[in-house]
CSV table of C-alpha atoms in Angstrom, one decimal:
chain,number,residue,atom,x,y,z
A,14,MET,CA,-20.3,-20.3,40.9
A,15,ARG,CA,-17.1,-22.3,40.9
A,16,LEU,CA,-13.8,-20.6,40.5
A,17,THR,CA,-13.0,-22.7,37.4
A,18,SER,CA,-16.2,-21.5,35.8
A,19,ILE,CA,-15.4,-17.9,36.5
A,20,ILE,CA,-11.9,-18.3,35.1
A,21,SER,CA,-13.3,-20.0,32.0
A,22,ILE,CA,-15.8,-17.2,31.4
A,23,PHE,CA,-13.1,-14.6,31.8
A,24,CYS,CA,-10.8,-16.4,29.3
A,25,ILE,CA,-13.6,-16.7,26.8
A,26,THR,CA,-14.5,-13.0,27.2
A,27,VAL,CA,-10.8,-12.0,26.6
A,28,ILE,CA,-10.6,-14.2,23.5
A,29,MET,CA,-13.8,-13.0,22.1
A,30,SER,CA,-13.0,-9.3,22.7
A,31,GLY,CA,-9.6,-9.6,21.0
A,32,CYS,CA,-7.3,-6.6,20.6
A,33,SER,CA,-5.7,-4.7,17.8
A,34,HIS,CA,-2.0,-4.8,16.9
A,35,ASN,CA,-0.1,-2.2,14.8
A,36,ILE,CA,1.6,-3.3,11.7
A,37,ASN,CA,3.5,-1.5,8.9
A,38,LEU,CA,2.9,-2.2,5.1
A,39,THR,CA,6.1,-0.5,4.0
A,40,PRO,CA,8.4,-3.2,2.4
A,41,ASP,CA,12.1,-3.3,3.3
A,42,TYR,CA,13.9,-0.4,1.5
A,43,GLY,CA,16.7,-2.8,0.6
A,44,ASP,CA,14.3,-4.9,-1.5
A,45,ILE,CA,12.8,-1.7,-3.2
A,46,GLU,CA,16.3,-0.5,-4.0
A,47,ILE,CA,17.2,-3.8,-5.6
A,48,ILE,CA,14.0,-3.7,-7.8
A,49,ASN,CA,14.9,-0.1,-8.7
A,50,HIS,CA,18.4,-1.0,-9.7
A,51,GLU,CA,17.2,-3.8,-11.9
A,52,THR,CA,14.5,-1.7,-13.7
A,53,LYS,CA,16.1,1.7,-14.2
A,54,GLU,CA,15.9,1.2,-17.9
A,55,PHE,CA,12.1,1.6,-17.6
A,56,ILE,CA,12.3,5.4,-17.4
A,57,GLN,CA,10.4,6.4,-20.6
A,58,SER,CA,9.4,10.0,-20.2
A,59,ASP,CA,11.0,13.4,-19.3
A,60,GLU,CA,7.6,15.0,-19.1
A,61,PRO,CA,6.9,16.4,-15.6
A,62,VAL,CA,4.1,14.5,-13.7
A,63,ALA,CA,2.7,15.0,-10.3
A,64,TYR,CA,1.6,12.6,-7.5
A,65,TYR,CA,-1.4,13.8,-5.5
A,66,LEU,CA,-2.2,12.4,-2.1
A,67,SER,CA,-4.7,14.3,0.0
A,68,THR,CA,-4.1,15.0,3.7
A,69,GLU,CA,-7.3,13.0,4.5
A,70,LYS,CA,-6.0,9.9,2.7
A,71,ARG,CA,-2.5,10.2,4.2
A,72,GLU,CA,-4.1,10.2,7.7
A,73,THR,CA,-6.4,7.3,7.0
A,74,VAL,CA,-6.1,4.5,9.5
A,75,VAL,CA,-7.6,1.0,8.8
A,76,THR,CA,-8.3,-1.9,11.1
A,77,SER,CA,-8.9,-5.4,9.6
A,78,PRO,CA,-9.0,-9.0,10.9
A,79,ALA,CA,-6.1,-11.0,12.2
A,80,GLY,CA,-5.6,-14.3,13.9
A,81,GLY,CA,-6.8,-15.4,17.3
A,82,GLY,CA,-9.8,-13.1,17.2
A,83,ASP,CA,-7.5,-10.1,17.1
A,84,SER,CA,-7.2,-7.4,14.5
A,85,VAL,CA,-4.4,-5.3,12.9
A,86,THR,CA,-4.3,-1.5,12.5
A,87,TYR,CA,-2.2,0.4,9.9
A,88,SER,CA,-2.0,3.5,7.7
A,89,PRO,CA,-2.2,2.2,4.1
A,90,TYR,CA,-1.6,5.5,2.3
A,91,LYS,CA,1.2,6.6,4.5
A,92,ASP,CA,2.9,3.1,4.5
A,93,LEU,CA,2.6,2.7,0.7
A,94,ASN,CA,3.5,6.3,-0.2
A,95,SER,CA,7.1,5.4,-0.9
A,96,VAL,CA,6.1,2.3,-3.0
A,97,ILE,CA,3.9,4.4,-5.3
A,98,TYR,CA,6.4,7.3,-5.6
A,99,SER,CA,9.3,4.9,-6.3
A,100,ALA,CA,7.3,3.1,-9.1
A,101,LEU,CA,6.4,6.5,-10.7
A,102,SER,CA,10.0,7.6,-10.5
A,103,LEU,CA,11.1,4.6,-12.5
A,104,HIS,CA,9.0,5.7,-15.5
A,105,PHE,CA,9.0,9.5,-15.2
A,106,ALA,CA,12.2,11.5,-14.7
A,107,ASP,CA,10.4,14.4,-13.1
A,108,VAL,CA,7.9,13.4,-10.4
A,109,SER,CA,6.7,16.0,-7.8
A,110,TYR,CA,4.3,15.8,-4.9
A,111,ILE,CA,1.3,18.2,-4.9
A,112,LYS,CA,-0.9,18.9,-1.9
A,113,SER,CA,-3.9,20.3,-3.8
A,114,LEU,CA,-5.6,19.9,-7.1
A,115,ASP,CA,-6.7,23.6,-6.9
A,116,ASN,CA,-3.3,25.3,-6.8
A,117,ASP,CA,-2.6,26.4,-10.4
A,118,LYS,CA,1.0,27.2,-9.5
A,119,ASP,CA,1.6,23.6,-8.5
A,120,LEU,CA,0.0,22.3,-11.6
A,121,ALA,CA,1.9,24.6,-14.0
A,122,ASN,CA,3.6,22.5,-16.8
A,123,ILE,CA,2.4,19.2,-15.2
A,124,ARG,CA,1.5,16.7,-17.9
A,125,TYR,CA,-0.3,14.1,-15.8
A,126,ILE,CA,-1.5,13.9,-12.2
A,127,PHE,CA,-1.5,10.4,-10.6
A,128,THR,CA,-4.0,9.8,-7.8
A,129,PRO,CA,-4.2,6.5,-5.8
A,130,THR,CA,-7.2,4.8,-4.1
A,131,ILE,CA,-6.3,1.9,-1.8
A,132,GLU,CA,-8.3,-0.9,-0.3
A,133,THR,CA,-6.9,-3.6,1.9
A,134,THR,CA,-8.0,-6.8,3.5
A,135,SER,CA,-6.3,-9.2,5.9
A,136,TYR,CA,-7.0,-12.7,7.2
A,137,SER,CA,-5.4,-15.4,9.4
A,138,SER,CA,-5.9,-19.1,9.4
A,139,SER,CA,-4.4,-19.3,12.9
A,140,ALA,CA,-6.5,-19.4,16.0
A,141,LEU,CA,-3.5,-19.0,18.3
A,142,HIS,CA,-1.3,-16.3,16.7
A,143,TRP,CA,-2.4,-12.8,15.7
A,144,PRO,CA,-0.2,-11.9,12.7
A,145,PRO,CA,-2.2,-12.1,9.4
A,146,THR,CA,-1.4,-15.1,7.2
A,147,LYS,CA,-2.9,-13.4,4.2
A,148,PHE,CA,-2.9,-9.7,3.3
A,149,SER,CA,-4.3,-8.2,0.1
A,150,ILE,CA,-4.1,-4.7,-1.5
A,151,THR,CA,-6.2,-3.3,-4.2
A,152,LEU,CA,-4.9,-0.1,-5.8
A,153,LYS,CA,-6.9,2.0,-8.2
A,154,MET,CA,-4.4,4.3,-9.9
A,155,GLU,CA,-5.7,7.1,-12.1
A,156,ALA,CA,-3.9,9.6,-14.2
A,157,LEU,CA,-5.5,13.0,-14.8
A,158,ASN,CA,-4.6,15.4,-17.6
A,159,GLU,CA,-4.2,19.2,-17.2
A,160,LYS,CA,-8.0,19.6,-17.3
A,161,LYS,CA,-8.3,17.1,-14.4
A,162,GLU,CA,-10.0,14.5,-16.6
A,163,VAL,CA,-9.2,10.8,-16.1
A,164,VAL,CA,-7.2,9.7,-19.1
A,165,TRP,CA,-5.8,6.4,-17.7
A,166,SER,CA,-7.0,4.1,-14.9
A,167,LYS,CA,-5.7,0.7,-13.7
A,168,LEU,CA,-7.0,-1.6,-11.0
A,169,ILE,CA,-4.1,-3.5,-9.5
A,170,LYS,CA,-4.4,-6.3,-7.0
A,171,SER,CA,-1.6,-7.9,-4.9
A,172,GLU,CA,-1.4,-10.5,-2.2
A,173,GLY,CA,1.1,-11.6,0.5
A,174,ASN,CA,1.1,-14.8,2.4
A,175,ALA,CA,2.9,-15.9,5.6
A,176,GLU,CA,3.5,-19.2,7.3
A,177,TYR,CA,4.4,-19.4,11.0
A,178,SER,CA,8.1,-19.6,10.1
A,179,ASP,CA,7.7,-16.2,8.3
A,180,TYR,CA,5.7,-14.2,10.8
A,181,LYS,CA,7.3,-15.5,14.0
A,182,SER,CA,10.3,-13.2,13.3
A,183,ASP,CA,8.4,-10.5,11.3
A,184,VAL,CA,4.8,-9.9,12.1
A,185,ASP,CA,4.5,-7.6,9.1
A,186,PHE,CA,5.6,-10.3,6.7
A,187,SER,CA,2.4,-10.9,4.7
A,188,ALA,CA,1.7,-7.1,4.5
A,189,LYS,CA,5.2,-6.4,3.3
A,190,GLN,CA,5.0,-9.1,0.7
A,191,ALA,CA,1.8,-7.7,-0.6
A,192,SER,CA,3.4,-4.3,-0.9
A,193,GLU,CA,6.4,-5.7,-2.8
A,194,ASN,CA,4.1,-7.5,-5.2
A,195,LEU,CA,2.1,-4.3,-5.6
A,196,TYR,CA,5.2,-2.4,-6.5
A,197,LYS,CA,6.1,-4.9,-9.1
A,198,ALA,CA,2.6,-5.0,-10.6
A,199,LEU,CA,2.4,-1.2,-10.6
A,200,THR,CA,5.8,-0.9,-12.3
A,201,GLU,CA,4.6,-3.3,-15.0
A,202,GLU,CA,1.4,-1.4,-15.6
A,203,LEU,CA,3.3,1.9,-15.8
A,204,SER,CA,5.7,0.5,-18.3
A,205,LYS,CA,2.7,0.3,-20.7
A,206,PHE,CA,1.6,3.9,-19.9
A,207,PRO,CA,1.0,5.7,-23.2
A,208,LYS,CA,3.8,8.1,-24.2
């Protein structure tokens, strides 16, 4: 077999196998702070609420497609934790974390318990560069009452897009944009939350 054929086969194998790159979904805190500053008047309730995120979800790691046959790996719940908590804090003056739904002490005096379920997808139109050109997030946010019954549920979808000029300096660009859009959409939905 010729050397050129061997090299070609090796290159094709490498391209086909691809590799996974770590990215972060957390938007720049500066952008979040600006949004917070502009929407502080949204706070509408002094009732204590809780935000529940299980250890299992917090440790969830996801791998999804990227460009050039590669993939991206990230921790959606960990990365979006501050986004969700910040949105809740805009509407409720007293927001606390709870680690369990079974601890009565943690749930004492809590009016609502908010629980997120997150799904993500990514895609790239580039055959040469790995950063995703499109990233989407679907958040199902539920509110439970003191009896742990679902009393409010919203399905929120957001998307981020990146051109080469965007991701050449920030490989997380499309993911961060999707997170920022998720924050804005969640904030809007929470502004309609029944008092």
